[in-house]
Short mmCIF file of C-alpha atoms in Angstrom, two decimals:
data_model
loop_
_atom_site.label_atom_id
_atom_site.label_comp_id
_atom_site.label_asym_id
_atom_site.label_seq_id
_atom_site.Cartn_x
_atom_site.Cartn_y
_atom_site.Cartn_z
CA UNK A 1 -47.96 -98.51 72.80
CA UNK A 2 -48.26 -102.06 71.70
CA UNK A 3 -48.11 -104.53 74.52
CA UNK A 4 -47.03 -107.73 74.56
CA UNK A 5 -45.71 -108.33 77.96
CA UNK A 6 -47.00 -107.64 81.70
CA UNK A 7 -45.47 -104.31 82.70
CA UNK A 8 -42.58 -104.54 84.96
CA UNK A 9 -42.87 -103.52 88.31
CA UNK A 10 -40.51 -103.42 91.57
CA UNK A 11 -42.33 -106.36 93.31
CA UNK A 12 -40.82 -109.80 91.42
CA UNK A 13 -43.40 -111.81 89.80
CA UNK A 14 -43.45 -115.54 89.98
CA UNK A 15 -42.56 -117.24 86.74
CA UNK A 16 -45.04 -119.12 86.17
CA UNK A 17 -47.82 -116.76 86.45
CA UNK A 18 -45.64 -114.49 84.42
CA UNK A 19 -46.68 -117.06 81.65
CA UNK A 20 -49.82 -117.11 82.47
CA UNK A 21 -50.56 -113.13 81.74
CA UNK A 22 -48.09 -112.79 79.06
CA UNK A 23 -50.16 -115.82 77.23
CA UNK A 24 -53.19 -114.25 78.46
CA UNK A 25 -51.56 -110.83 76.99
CA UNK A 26 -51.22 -112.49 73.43
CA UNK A 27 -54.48 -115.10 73.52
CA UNK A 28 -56.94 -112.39 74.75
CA UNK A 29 -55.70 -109.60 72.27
CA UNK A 30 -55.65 -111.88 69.54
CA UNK A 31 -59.18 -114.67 69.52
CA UNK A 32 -61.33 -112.38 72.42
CA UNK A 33 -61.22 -112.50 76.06
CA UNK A 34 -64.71 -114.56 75.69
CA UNK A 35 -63.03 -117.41 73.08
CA UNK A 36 -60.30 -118.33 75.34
CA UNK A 37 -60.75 -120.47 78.00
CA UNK A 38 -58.98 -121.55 81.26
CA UNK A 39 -58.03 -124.45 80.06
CA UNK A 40 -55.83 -123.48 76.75
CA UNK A 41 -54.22 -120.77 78.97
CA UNK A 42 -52.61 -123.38 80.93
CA UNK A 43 -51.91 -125.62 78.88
CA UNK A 44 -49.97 -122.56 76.55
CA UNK A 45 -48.46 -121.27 79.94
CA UNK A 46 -47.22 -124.72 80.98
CA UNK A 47 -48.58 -125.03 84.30
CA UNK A 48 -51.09 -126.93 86.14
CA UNK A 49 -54.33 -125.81 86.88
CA UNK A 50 -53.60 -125.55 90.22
CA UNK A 51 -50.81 -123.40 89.76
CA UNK A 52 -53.22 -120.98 87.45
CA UNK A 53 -55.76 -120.70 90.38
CA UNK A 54 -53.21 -120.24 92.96
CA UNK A 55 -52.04 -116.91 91.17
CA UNK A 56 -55.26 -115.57 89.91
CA UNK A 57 -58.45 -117.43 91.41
CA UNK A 58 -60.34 -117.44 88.49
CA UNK A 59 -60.45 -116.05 84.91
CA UNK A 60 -62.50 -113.26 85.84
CA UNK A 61 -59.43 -112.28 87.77
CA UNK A 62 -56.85 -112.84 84.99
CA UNK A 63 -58.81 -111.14 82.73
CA UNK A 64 -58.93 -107.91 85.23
CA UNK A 65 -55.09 -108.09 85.47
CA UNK A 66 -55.02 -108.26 81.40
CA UNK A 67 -56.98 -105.05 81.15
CA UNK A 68 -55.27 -102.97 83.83
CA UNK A 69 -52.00 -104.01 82.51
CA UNK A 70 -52.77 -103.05 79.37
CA UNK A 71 -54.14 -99.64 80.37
CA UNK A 72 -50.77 -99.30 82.40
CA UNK A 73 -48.23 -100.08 80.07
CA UNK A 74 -50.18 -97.15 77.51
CA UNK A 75 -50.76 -94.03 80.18
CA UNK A 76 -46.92 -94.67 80.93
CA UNK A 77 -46.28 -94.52 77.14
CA UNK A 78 -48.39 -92.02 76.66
CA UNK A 79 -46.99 -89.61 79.11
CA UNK A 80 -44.02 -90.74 78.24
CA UNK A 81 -44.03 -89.36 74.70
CA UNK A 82 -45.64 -86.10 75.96
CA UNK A 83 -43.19 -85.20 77.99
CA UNK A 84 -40.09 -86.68 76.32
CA UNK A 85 -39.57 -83.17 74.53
CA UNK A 86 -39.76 -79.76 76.06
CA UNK A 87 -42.02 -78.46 73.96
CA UNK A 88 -45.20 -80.10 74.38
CA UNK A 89 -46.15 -79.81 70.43
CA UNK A 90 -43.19 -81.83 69.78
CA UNK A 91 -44.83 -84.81 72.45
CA UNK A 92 -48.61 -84.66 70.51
CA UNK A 93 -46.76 -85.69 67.56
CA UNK A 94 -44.93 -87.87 68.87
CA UNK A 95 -48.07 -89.74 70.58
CA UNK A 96 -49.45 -89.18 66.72
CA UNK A 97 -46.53 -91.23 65.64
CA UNK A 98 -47.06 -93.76 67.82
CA UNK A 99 -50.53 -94.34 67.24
CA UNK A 100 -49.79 -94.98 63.03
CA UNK A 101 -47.06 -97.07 63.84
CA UNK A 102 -49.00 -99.32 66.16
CA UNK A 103 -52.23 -99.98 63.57
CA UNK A 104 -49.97 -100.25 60.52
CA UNK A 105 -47.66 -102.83 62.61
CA UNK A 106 -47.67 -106.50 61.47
CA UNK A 107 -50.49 -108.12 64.03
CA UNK A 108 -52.36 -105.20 64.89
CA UNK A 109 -56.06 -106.58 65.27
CA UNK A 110 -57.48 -103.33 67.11
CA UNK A 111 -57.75 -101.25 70.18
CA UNK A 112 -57.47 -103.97 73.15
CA UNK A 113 -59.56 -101.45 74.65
CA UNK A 114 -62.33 -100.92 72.60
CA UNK A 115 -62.22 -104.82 71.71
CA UNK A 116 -62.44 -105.50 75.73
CA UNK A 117 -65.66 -103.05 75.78
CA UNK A 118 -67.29 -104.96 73.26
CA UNK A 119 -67.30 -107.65 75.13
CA UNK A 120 -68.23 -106.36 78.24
CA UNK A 121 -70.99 -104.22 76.95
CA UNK A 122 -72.46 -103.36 81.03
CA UNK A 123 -70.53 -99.85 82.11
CA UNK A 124 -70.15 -101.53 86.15
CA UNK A 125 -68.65 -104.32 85.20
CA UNK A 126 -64.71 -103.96 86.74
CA UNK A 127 -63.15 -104.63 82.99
CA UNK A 128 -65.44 -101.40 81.66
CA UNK A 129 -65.04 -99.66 84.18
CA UNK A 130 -60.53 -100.32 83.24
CA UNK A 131 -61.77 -99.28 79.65
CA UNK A 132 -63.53 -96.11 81.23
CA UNK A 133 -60.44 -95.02 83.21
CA UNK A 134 -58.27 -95.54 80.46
CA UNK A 135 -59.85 -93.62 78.11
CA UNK A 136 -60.63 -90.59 80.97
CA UNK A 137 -56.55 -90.85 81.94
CA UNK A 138 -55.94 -90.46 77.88
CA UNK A 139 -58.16 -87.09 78.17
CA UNK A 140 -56.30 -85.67 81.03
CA UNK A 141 -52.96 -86.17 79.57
CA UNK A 142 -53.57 -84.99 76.84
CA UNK A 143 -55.32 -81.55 78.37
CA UNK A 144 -52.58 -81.32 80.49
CA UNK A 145 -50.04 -81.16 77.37
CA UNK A 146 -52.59 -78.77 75.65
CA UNK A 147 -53.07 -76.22 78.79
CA UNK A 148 -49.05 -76.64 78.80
CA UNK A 149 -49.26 -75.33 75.02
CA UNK A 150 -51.77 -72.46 76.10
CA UNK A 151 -54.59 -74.16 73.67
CA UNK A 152 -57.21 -72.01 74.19
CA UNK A 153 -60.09 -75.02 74.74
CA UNK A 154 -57.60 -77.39 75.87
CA UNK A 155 -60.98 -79.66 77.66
CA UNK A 156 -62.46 -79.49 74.00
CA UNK A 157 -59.85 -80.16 72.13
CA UNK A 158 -58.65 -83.40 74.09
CA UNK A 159 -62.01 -84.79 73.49
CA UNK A 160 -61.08 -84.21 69.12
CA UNK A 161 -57.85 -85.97 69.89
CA UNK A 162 -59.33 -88.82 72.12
CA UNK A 163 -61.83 -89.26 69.41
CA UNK A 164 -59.32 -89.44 66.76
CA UNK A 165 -57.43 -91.61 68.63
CA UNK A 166 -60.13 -94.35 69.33
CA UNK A 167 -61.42 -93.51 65.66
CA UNK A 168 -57.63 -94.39 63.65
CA UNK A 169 -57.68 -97.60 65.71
CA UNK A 170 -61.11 -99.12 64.70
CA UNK A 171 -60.32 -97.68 61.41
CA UNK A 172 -57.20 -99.04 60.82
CA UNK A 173 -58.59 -102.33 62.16
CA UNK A 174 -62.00 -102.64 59.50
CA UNK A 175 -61.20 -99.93 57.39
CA UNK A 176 -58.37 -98.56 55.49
CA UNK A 177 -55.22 -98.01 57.22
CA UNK A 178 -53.59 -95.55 55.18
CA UNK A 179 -56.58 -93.02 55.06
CA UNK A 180 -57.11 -93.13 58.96
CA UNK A 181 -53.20 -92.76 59.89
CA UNK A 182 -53.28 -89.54 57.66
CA UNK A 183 -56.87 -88.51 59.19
CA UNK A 184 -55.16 -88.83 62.96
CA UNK A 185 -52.49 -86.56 61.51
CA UNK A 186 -54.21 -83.87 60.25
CA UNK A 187 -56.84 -83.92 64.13
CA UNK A 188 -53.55 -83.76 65.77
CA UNK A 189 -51.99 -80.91 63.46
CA UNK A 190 -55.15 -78.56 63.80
CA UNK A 191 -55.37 -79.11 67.19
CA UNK A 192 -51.69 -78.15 67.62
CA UNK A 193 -51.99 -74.97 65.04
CA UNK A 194 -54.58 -73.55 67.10
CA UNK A 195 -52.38 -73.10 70.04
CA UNK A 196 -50.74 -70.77 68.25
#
């Protein structure tokens, strides 16, 4: 679920602002959306400065594209692994799987998500409201997999696995790794045992 690159899509991208969001990708997730400015982004990207505003405008608009890419390339993960196997147990743990292999990989410096919401604390603001849909598109997937198992509080127990989703990576970020990829585990193993 780690992303590094802009997602892909049909429409063909122009190089250079290809650079732009895949440094943007890297700088953001790495020193804070806030830290970086215009000017490093361009000069990492290699382009001028009117090339930068003839793709995105502004930084506020970069920044927008950074966040929904983000929360694209991890609801197509994400549904990915839940329906990758037929039985939808098998897909929680694999979404379980993913989630300890992303905090214990080399780089991981927390949930871009949470990190972005820090930052921009006021729940209007476009990049929140990114954060907001990400997290409510999380809960319906997994609710979907979990009516799909016959859970029998499939609304309640999405919100235990979107908490222990959002709590392994702040955990894993401040705290110690080890204990909160096992304490994802275990959420995600009750919440499958219950569905019988």
């Amino acid at each position: 679920m780690t992303v590094t690159a802009p997602h892909e899509t049909a429409r063909r991208v122009a190089p250079a602002k290809a650079r732009i969001l895949e440094t943007a990708m890297r700088r953001f997730y790495d020193d804070g959306i806030r830290q970086v400015g215009v000017d490093l982004l361009i000069s990492e990207s290699k382009v001028t400065k009117a090339t930068f505003y003839k793709h995105f405008g502004s930084k506020d608009r970069l920044v927008l594209d950074y966040i929904s890419t983000r929360r694209d390339a991890a609801l197509e993960s994400l549904s990915g692994l839940v329906t990758a196997h037929e039985d939808p147990r098998v897909g929680l743990r694999l979404v379980a799987d993913a989630v300890v292999a992303q905090v214990n990989a080399p780089g991981y410096r927390g949930c871009p998500f949470l990190k972005a919401a820090a930052e921009f604390p006021d729940p209007t603001h476009p990049v929140r409201r990114v954060v907001t849909e990400f997290h409510e598109s999380l809960h319906e997937v997994l609710e979907q997999t979990l009516t799909r198992m016959s859970h029998p509080m499939p609304g309640e127990a999405a919100d235990e696995l979107v908490l222990a989703y959002d709590g392994a990576m702040a955990w894993s970020h401040v705290g110690d790794v080890i204990a909160a990829s096992a304490a994802l585990r275990r959420v995600f193993d009750r919440v499958i045992a219950q569905a019988g």
